[in-house]
Coordinates of C-alpha atoms in Angstrom, one line a residue:
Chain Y
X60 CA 0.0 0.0 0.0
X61 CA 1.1 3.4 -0.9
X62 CA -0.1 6.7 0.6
X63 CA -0.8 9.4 -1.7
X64 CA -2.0 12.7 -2.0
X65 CA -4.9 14.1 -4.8
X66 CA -5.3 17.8 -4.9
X67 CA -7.7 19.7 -6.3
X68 CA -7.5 23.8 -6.1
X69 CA -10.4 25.3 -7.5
X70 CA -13.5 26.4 -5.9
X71 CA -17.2 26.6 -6.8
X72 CA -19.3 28.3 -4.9
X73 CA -22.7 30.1 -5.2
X74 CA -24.6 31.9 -2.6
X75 CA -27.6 31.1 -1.6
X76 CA -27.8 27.6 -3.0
X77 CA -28.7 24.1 -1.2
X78 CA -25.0 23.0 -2.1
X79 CA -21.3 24.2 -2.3
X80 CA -18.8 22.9 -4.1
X81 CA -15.5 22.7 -3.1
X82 CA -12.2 21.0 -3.6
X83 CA -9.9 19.6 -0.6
X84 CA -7.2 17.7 0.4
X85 CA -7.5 14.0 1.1
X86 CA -4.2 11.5 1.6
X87 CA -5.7 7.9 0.6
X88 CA -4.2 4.7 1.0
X89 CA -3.5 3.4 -2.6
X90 CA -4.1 -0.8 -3.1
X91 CA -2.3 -1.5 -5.8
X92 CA -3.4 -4.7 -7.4
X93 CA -1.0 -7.7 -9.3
X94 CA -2.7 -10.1 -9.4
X95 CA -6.6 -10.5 -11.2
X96 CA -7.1 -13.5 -9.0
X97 CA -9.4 -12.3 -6.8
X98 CA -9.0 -15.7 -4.2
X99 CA -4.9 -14.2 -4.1
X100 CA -5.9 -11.0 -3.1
X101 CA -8.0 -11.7 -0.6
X102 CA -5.7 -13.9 1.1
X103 CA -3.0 -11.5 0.8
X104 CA -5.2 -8.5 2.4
X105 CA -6.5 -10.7 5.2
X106 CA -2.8 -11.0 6.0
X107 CA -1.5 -7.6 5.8
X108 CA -4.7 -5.9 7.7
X109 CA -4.4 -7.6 10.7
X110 CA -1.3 -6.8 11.2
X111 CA -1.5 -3.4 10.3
X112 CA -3.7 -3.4 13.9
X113 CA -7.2 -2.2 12.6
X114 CA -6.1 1.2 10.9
X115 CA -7.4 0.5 7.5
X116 CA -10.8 -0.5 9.5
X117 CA -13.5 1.6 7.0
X118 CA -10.3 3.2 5.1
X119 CA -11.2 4.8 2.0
X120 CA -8.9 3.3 -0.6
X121 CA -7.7 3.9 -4.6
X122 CA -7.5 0.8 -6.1
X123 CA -3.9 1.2 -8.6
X124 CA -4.4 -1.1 -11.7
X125 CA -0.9 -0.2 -13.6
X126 CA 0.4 -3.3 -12.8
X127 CA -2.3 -5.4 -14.3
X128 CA -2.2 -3.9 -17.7
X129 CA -0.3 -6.7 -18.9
X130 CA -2.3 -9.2 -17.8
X131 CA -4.9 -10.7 -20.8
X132 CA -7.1 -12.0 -17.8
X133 CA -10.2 -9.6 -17.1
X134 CA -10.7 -8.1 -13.4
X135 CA -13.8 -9.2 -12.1
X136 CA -14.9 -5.8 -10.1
X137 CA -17.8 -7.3 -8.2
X138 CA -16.0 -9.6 -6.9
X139 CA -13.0 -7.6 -5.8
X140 CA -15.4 -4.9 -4.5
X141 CA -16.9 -7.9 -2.5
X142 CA -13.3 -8.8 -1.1
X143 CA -12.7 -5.4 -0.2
X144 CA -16.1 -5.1 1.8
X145 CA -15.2 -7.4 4.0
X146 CA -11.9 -6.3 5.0
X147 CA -13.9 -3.2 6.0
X148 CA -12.2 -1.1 3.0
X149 CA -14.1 2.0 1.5
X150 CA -13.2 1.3 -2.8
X151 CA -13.7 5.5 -4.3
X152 CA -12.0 4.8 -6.9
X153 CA -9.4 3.6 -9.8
X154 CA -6.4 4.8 -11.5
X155 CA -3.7 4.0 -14.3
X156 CA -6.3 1.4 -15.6
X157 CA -6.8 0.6 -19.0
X158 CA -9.5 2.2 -21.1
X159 CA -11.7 -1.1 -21.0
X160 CA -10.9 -1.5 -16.8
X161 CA -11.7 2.0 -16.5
X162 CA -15.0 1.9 -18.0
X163 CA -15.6 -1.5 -16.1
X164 CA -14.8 0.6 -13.0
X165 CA -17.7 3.4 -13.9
X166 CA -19.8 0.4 -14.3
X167 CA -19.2 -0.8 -10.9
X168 CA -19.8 2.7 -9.4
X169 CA -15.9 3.9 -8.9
X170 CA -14.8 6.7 -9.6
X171 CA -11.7 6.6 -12.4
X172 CA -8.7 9.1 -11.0
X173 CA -6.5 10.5 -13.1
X174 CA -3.0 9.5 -11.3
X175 CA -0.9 12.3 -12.3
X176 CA 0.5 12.2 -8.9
X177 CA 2.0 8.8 -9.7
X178 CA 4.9 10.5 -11.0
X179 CA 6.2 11.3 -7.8
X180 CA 6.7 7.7 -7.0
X181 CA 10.3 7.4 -7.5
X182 CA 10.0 3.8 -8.8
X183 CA 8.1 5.1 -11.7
X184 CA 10.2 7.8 -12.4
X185 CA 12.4 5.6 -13.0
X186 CA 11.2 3.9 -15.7
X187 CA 9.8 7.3 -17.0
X188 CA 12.6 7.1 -19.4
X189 CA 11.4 4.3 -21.4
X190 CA 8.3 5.8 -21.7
X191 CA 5.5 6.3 -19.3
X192 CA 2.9 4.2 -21.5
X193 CA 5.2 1.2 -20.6
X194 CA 3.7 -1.2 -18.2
X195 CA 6.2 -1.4 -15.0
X196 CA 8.0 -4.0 -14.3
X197 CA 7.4 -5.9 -11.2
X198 CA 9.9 -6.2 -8.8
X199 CA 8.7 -7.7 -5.8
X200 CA 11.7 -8.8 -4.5
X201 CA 12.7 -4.8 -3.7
X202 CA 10.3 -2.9 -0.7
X203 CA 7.9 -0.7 -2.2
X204 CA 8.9 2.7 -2.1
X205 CA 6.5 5.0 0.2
X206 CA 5.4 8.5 -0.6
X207 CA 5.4 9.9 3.4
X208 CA 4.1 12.8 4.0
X209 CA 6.3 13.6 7.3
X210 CA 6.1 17.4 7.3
X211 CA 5.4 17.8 10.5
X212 CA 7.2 16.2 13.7
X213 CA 5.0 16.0 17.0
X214 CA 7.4 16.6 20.2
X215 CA 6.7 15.8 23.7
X216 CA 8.5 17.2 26.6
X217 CA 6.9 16.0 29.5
X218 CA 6.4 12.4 30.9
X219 CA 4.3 9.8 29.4
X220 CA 2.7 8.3 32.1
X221 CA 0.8 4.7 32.6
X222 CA -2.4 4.6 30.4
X223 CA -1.2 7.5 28.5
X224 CA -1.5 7.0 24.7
X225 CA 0.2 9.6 22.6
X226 CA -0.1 9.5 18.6
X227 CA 1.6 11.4 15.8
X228 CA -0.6 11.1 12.9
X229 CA 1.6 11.6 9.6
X230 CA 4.2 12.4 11.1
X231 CA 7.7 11.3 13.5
X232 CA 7.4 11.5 17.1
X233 CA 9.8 12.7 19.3
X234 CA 9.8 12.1 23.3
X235 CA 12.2 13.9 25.1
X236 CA 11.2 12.6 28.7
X237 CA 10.8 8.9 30.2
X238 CA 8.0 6.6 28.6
X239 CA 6.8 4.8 31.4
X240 CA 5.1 0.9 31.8
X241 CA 2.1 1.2 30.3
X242 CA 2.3 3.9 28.3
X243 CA 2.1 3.8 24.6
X244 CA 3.4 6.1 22.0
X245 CA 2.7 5.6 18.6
X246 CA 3.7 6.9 15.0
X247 CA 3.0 6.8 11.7
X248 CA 6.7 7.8 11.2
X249 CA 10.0 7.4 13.3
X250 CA 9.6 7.4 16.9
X251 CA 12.9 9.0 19.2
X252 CA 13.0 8.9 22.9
X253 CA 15.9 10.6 24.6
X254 CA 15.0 9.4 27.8
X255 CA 14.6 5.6 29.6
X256 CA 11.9 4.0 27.4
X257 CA 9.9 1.8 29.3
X258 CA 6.5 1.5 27.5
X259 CA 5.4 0.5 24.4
X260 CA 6.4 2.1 21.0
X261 CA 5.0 1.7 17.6
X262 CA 6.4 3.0 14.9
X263 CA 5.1 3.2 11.5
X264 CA 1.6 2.0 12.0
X265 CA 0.0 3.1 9.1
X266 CA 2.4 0.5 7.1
X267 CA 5.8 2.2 6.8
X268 CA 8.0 -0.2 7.0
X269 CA 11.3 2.1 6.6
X270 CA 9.8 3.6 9.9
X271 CA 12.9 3.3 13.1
X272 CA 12.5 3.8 16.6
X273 CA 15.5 5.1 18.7
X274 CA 15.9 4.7 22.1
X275 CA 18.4 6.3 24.2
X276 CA 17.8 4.2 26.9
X277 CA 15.9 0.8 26.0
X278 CA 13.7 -0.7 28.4
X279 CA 10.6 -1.4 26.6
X280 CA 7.8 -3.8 27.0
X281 CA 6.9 -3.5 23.7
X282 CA 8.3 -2.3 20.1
X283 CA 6.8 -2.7 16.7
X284 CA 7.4 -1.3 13.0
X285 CA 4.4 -1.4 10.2
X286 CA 3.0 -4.4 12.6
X287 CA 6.0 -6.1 13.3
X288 CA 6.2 -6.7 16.9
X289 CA 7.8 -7.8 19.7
X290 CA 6.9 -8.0 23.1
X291 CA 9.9 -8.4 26.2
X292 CA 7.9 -10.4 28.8
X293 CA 10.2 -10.4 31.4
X294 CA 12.5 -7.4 30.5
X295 CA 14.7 -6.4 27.4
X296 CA 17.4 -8.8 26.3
X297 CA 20.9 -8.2 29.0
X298 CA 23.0 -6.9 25.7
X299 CA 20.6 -3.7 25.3
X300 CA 18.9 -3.1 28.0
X301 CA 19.2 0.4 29.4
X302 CA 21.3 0.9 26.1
X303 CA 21.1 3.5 23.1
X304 CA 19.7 1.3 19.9
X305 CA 17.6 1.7 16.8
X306 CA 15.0 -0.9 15.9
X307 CA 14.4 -1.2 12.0
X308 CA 12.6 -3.7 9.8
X309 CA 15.1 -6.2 7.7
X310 CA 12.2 -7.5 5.5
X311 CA 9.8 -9.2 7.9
X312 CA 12.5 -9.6 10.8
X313 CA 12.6 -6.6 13.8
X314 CA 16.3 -5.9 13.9
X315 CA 17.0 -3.8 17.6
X316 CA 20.7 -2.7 16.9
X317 CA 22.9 -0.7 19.5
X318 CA 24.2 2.8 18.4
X319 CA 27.9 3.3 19.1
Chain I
X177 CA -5.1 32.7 48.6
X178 CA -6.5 29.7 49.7
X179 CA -4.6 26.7 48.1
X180 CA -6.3 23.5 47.6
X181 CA -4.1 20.6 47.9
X182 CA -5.3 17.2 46.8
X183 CA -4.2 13.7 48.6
X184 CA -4.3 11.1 45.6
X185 CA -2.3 7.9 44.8
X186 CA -4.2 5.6 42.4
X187 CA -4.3 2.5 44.5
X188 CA -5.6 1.9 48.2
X189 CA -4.5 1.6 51.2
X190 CA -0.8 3.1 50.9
X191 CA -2.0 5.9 53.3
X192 CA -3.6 8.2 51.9
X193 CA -6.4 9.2 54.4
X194 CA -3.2 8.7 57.3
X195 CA -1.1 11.3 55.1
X196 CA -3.9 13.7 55.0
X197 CA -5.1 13.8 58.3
X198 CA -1.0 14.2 59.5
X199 CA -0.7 16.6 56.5
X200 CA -3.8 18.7 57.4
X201 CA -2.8 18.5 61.7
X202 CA 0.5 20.2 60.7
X203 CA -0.1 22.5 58.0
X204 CA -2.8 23.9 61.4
X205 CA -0.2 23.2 63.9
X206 CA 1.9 26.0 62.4
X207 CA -1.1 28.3 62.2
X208 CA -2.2 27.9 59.0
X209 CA -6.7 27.5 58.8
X210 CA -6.9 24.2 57.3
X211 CA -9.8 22.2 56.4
X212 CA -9.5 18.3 55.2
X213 CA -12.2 17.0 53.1
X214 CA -13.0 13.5 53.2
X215 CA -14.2 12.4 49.3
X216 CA -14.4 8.8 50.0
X217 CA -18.0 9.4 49.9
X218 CA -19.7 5.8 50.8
X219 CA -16.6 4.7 52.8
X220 CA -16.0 7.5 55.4
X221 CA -12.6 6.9 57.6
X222 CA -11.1 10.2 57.8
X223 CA -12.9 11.6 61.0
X224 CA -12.2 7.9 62.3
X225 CA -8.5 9.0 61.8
X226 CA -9.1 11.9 63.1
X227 CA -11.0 10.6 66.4
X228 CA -14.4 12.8 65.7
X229 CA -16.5 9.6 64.2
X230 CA -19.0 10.7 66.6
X231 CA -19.6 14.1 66.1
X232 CA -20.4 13.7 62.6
X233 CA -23.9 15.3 61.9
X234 CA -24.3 16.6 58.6
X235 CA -21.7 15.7 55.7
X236 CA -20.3 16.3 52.8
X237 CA -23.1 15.1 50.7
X238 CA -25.4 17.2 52.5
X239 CA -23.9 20.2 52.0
X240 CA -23.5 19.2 48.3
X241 CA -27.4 18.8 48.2
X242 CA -27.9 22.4 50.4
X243 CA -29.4 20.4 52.7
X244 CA -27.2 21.6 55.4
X245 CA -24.9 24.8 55.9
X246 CA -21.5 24.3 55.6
X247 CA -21.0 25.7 59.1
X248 CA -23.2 22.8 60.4
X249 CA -21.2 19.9 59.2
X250 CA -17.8 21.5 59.6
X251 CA -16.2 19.6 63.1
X252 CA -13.6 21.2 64.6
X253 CA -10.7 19.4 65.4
X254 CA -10.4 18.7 69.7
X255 CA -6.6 19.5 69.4
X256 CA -5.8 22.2 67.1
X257 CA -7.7 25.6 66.8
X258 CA -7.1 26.3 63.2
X259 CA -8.4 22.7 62.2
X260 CA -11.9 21.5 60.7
X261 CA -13.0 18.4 58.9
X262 CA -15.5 17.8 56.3
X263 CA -16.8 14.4 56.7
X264 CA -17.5 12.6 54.1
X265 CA -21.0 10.4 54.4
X266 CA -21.7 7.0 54.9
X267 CA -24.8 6.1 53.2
X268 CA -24.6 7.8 49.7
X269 CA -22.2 6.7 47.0
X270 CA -19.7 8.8 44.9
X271 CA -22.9 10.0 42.0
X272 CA -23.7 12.4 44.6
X273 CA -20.2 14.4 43.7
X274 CA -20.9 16.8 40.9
X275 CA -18.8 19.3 39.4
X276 CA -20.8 22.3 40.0
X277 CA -21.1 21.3 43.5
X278 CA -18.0 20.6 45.0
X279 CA -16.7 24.0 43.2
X280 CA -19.1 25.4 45.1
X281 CA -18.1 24.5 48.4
X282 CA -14.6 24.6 47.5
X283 CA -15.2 28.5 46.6
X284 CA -17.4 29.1 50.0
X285 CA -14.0 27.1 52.2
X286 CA -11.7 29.5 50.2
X287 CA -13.1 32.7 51.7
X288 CA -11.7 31.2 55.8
X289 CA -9.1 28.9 55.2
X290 CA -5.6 28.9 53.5
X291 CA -5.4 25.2 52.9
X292 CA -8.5 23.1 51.8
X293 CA -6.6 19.5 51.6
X294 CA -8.7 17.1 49.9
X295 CA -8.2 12.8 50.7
X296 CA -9.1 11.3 47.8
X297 CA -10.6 7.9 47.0
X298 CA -8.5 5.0 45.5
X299 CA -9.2 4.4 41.9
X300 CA -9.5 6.6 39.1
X301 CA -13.2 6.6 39.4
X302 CA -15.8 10.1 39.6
X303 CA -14.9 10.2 43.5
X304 CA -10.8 10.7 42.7
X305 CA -11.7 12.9 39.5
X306 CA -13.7 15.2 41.5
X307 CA -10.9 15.1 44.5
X308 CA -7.8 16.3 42.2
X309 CA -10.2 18.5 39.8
X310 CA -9.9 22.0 41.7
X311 CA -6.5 21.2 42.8
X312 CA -4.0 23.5 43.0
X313 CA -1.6 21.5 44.4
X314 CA -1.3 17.4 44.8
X315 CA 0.6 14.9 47.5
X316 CA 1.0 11.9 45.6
X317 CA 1.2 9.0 48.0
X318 CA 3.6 5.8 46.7
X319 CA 4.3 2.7 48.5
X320 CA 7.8 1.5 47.8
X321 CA 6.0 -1.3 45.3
X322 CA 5.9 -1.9 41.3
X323 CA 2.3 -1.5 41.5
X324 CA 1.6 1.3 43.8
X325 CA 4.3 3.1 41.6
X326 CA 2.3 2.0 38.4
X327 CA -1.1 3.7 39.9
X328 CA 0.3 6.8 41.4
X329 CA 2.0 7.2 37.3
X330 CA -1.3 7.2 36.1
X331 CA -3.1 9.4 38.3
X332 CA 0.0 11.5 37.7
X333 CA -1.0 11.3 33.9
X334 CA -5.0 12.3 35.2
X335 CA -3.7 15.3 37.2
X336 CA -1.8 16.5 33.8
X337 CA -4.8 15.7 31.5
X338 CA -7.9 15.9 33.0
X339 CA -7.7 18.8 36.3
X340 CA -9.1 22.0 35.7
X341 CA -6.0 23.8 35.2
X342 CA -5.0 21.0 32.5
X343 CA -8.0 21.7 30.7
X344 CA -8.4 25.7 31.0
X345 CA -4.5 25.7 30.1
X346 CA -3.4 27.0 33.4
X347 CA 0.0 26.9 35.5
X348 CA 0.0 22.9 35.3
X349 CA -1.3 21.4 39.3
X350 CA 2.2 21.2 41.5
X351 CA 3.0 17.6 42.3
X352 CA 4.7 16.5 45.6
X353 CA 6.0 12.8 45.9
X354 CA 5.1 11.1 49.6
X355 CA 7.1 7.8 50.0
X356 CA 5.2 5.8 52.5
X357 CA 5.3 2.6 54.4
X358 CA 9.2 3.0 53.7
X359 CA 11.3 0.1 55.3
X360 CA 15.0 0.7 54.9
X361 CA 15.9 -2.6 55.8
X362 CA 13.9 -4.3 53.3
X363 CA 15.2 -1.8 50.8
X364 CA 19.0 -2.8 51.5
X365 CA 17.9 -6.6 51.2
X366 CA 16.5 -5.3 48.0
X367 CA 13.2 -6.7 48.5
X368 CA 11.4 -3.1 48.3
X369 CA 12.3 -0.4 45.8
X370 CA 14.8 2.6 47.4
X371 CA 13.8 6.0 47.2
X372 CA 16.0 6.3 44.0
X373 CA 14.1 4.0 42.6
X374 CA 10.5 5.2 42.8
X375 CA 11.8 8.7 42.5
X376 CA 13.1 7.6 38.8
X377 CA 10.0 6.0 37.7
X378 CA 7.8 8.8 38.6
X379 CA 10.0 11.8 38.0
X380 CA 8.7 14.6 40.4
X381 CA 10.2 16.3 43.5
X382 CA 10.5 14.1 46.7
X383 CA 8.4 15.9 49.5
X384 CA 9.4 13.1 52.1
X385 CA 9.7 9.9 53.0
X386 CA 7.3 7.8 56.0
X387 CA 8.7 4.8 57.6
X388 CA 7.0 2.2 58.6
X389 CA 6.2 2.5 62.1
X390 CA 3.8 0.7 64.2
X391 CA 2.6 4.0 65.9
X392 CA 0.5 4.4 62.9
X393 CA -1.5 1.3 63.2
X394 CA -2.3 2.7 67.1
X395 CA -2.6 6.1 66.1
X396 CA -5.2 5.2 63.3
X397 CA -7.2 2.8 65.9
X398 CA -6.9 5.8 69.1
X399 CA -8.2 8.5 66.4
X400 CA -5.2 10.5 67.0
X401 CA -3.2 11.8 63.8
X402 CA 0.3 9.9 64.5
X403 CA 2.0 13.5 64.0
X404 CA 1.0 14.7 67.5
X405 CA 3.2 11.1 68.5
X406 CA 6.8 13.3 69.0
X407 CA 8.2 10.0 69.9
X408 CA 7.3 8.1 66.5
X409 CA 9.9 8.7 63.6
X410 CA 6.3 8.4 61.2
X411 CA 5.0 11.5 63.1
X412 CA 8.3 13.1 63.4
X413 CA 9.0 12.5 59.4
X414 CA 5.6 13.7 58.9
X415 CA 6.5 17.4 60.3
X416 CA 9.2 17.4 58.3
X417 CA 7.2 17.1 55.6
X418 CA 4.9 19.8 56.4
X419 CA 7.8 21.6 57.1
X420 CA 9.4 21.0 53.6
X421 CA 6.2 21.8 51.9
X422 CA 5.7 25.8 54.1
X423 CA 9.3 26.0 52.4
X424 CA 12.1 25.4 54.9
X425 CA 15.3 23.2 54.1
X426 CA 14.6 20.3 56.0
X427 CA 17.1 16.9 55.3
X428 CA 15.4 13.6 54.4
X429 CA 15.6 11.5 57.6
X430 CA 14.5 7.2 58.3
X431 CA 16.0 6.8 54.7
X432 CA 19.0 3.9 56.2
X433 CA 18.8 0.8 58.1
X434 CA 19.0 2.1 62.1
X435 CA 22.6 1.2 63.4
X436 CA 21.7 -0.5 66.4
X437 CA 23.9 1.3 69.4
X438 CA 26.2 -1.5 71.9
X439 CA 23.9 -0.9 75.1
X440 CA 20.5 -1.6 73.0
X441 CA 22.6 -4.7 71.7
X442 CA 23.4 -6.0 75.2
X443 CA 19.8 -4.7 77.0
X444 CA 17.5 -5.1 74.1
X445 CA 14.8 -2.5 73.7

């Protein structure tokens, strides 16, 4: 899944009237589909969704059909609408389909995008050189690049106590006083604590698996990245605890590594 | 200005209501008007603590429902002139506490007294909302134990989220740490957590420390605050702690494992 951002400046707007139109600013989660098998998709969203611990839970999504336009099978949209009903996803829309999915998609009542904003996905910028109308190769051996949109980095000074939860939405969080047991600080970026970290931290919830967390004194209960986790029953391992480490994903393995 | 100074810790029985009575009897010992209020509405022991169980007329909750003045239900303490208690009552339970109400009272008490100290419930429920709400001030009682530490965190995290003066953006509510039940000995055998150790967890400034003493079992049972026991190092560390909290420089005390002098060796005790 990809997070992406559709803009759309202009404003219409009457006086007086039973309705305004306006445009807005919405970042939506992008599915991007490789498969038409409807069965394979399924089972892969089951798997991804519960670990990305309920966030996707009535998540409006784009479904990306670039990678399909090779394919000679046809998409059965019922079918995937069904799928994507009961993994609680909102379907709005399509984009980069071909002309015949696209009007298959209208059909099915979604909405066809245009993807302009595609081109700031790097991986497709870098095939932009042999032509755009290309289909992209698939390369699922290498992570899928993600468009975050981290402008913005929430910092807490003060304690965060038992039963406190903090959250930085779109953003990196950074804690510069102690996490306590049973507190939780979650992020949909990097999380930094410069103080003893003895909660629970959750970094990159929202899927972003190049997400880190940095402690500067690890005593956690519990870490996770993109819904990788790990929990220390009894305490943290003797070789890190109370040390300085980063935690990072190395494919589906947590990797808690001291800083020197 | 009156301050209003809330007794809290999360969990039960570490000594809160004991704290409060002691803190209240000292705070009025040094000539300070002082009123304690007893929010453990449905499970009344402070005026038990503070030997007037049977002067209670009118309580709290009546004077919450204007079904009594507050100069009717306010006892005045036998030993010390500046002190009065505001019972708390026996047969109501804690829905009785409403916001508008307690502020209130709290408002009427602020016109006579300078400190309105107010002994919370345990729990996080409305009784221990509505104590710390108003507060100004808060004595956060700890026993040296994981999860006495764990409760008083999160009623630390209440006092920064959900007091008044969290949510109208004010001065944040000034928290005081109160170590009791403190046994050195245990500490050095490392079956308790040290001082250090609690201070750490919880990160705010140590007030003082309360060993464990058996003169507060008896002063709890004879309805005297164990304060007014000179002889006690409880009631002694207790005036240090009022003494600390009007200000002066006062050195912790009871914190190591008593050396045990040659003639108490040979003659025992």
């Amino acid at each position: 899944m990809q997070t992406d951002v559709k803009e759309s400046g202009q404003v219409y707007k009457h006086q007086n009237t039973a309705v305004e139109l306006k445009g807005s600013v919405f970042t939506l989660p992008i599915l991007q589909l490789r498969s038409t098998s409807i069965q394979e998709v399924d089972y892969e969203l089951s798997k991804r969704l519960t670990k990305a611990l309920q966030f996707f839970q009535n998540a409006p999504v784009v479904i990306d059909l670039q990678a399909l336009h090779k394919t000679e099978d046809e998409l059965d949209f019922s079918a995937l609408l069904r799928v994507l009903s009961k993994q609680a996803l909102i379907p709005v829309g399509v984009r980069n389909g071909t002309s015949q999915q696209n009007a298959l998609a209208l059909s099915s009542g979604l909405a066809v995008l245009k993807g302009g904003a595609a081109q700031d996905i790097p991986e497709v910028t870098a095939v932009a050189g042999q032509g755009v109308q290309k289909p992209r190769e698939e390369k699922p051996e290498k992570p899928i690049p993600t468009l975050v949109q981290s402008a913005k980095t929430k910092v807490i000074n003060s304690p965060v106590r038992s039963g406190q939860q903090i959250y930085a939405t779109n953003a990196d969080l950074i804690v510069t006083a102690p996490v306590n047991p049973g507190a939780e600080i979650i992020a949909d970026g990097n999380i930094h604590v410069y103080a003893p970290m003895r909660g629970r931290a959750l970094a990159g919830v929202r899927g972003d698996s190049n997400a880190r967390i940095f402690c500067q004194n690890m005593e956690a209960e519990l870490v996770a990245i993109a819904g990788n986790f790990r929990v220390f029953e009894e305490s943290v391992p003797v070789n890190i605890k109370s040390q300085a480490v980063q935690i990072f994903l190395d494919g589906e393995h947590l990797v808690i590594s001291p800083l020197k | 200005m009156a301050k209003v100074i809330v007794v809290t810790s999360g969990k039960g029985g570490v000594g809160k209501t004991t704290s409060s009575a002691s803190f209240a009897t000292g705070l009025a010992m040094r000539g300070n008007k002082t009123v304690v209020i007893d929010f453990d509405v449905g499970l009344r022991n402070l005026d038990l603590i503070m030997g007037c169980e049977r002067r209670v007329v009118y309580d709290f909750v009546n004077v919450l429902n204007q079904e009594a003045s507050l100069k009717q239900a306010l006892i005045k303490d036998k030993r010390c002139d500046n002190l009065y208690i505001l019972p708390a009552s026996q047969t109501r339970d804690k829905d009785a506490l409403t916001e508008e109400g307690v502020e209130r009272i709290l408002n009427e008490l602020k016109e006579d007294f300078d400190y309105i100290v107010c002994d919370s419930p345990a729990g996080i429920e409305k009784g221990a909302q509505m104590a710390l709400f108003f507060a100004d001030e808060a004595l956060v009682v700890t026993n040296p134990e994981v999860s006495s530490v764990r409760d008083s965190d999160r009623i630390l995290g209440i006092l920064a989220a959900k007091s008044k003066r969290a949510i109208e953006g004010h001065e944040p509510i000034k928290e005081h740490l109160v170590i009791t039940r403190y046994m050195p000995k245990r500490v050095d055998l490392g079956e308790m957590l040290s001082v250090e150790d609690v201070k750490e967890l919880l990160s705010i400034p140590l007030l003082g420390v309360i060993p464990e003493s058996e003169s507060v079992l008896s002063a709890s049972n004879s309805g005297v605050p164990v304060i007014h026991d000179d002889n006690s190092p409880s009631g002694q560390a207790y005036e240090d702690l009022v003494g600390r909290f009007m200000g002066e420089d006062i050195p912790m005390r009871f914190l190591d494992v008593e050396k045990v002098g040659l003639l108490k060796r040979i003659f025992g005790t």
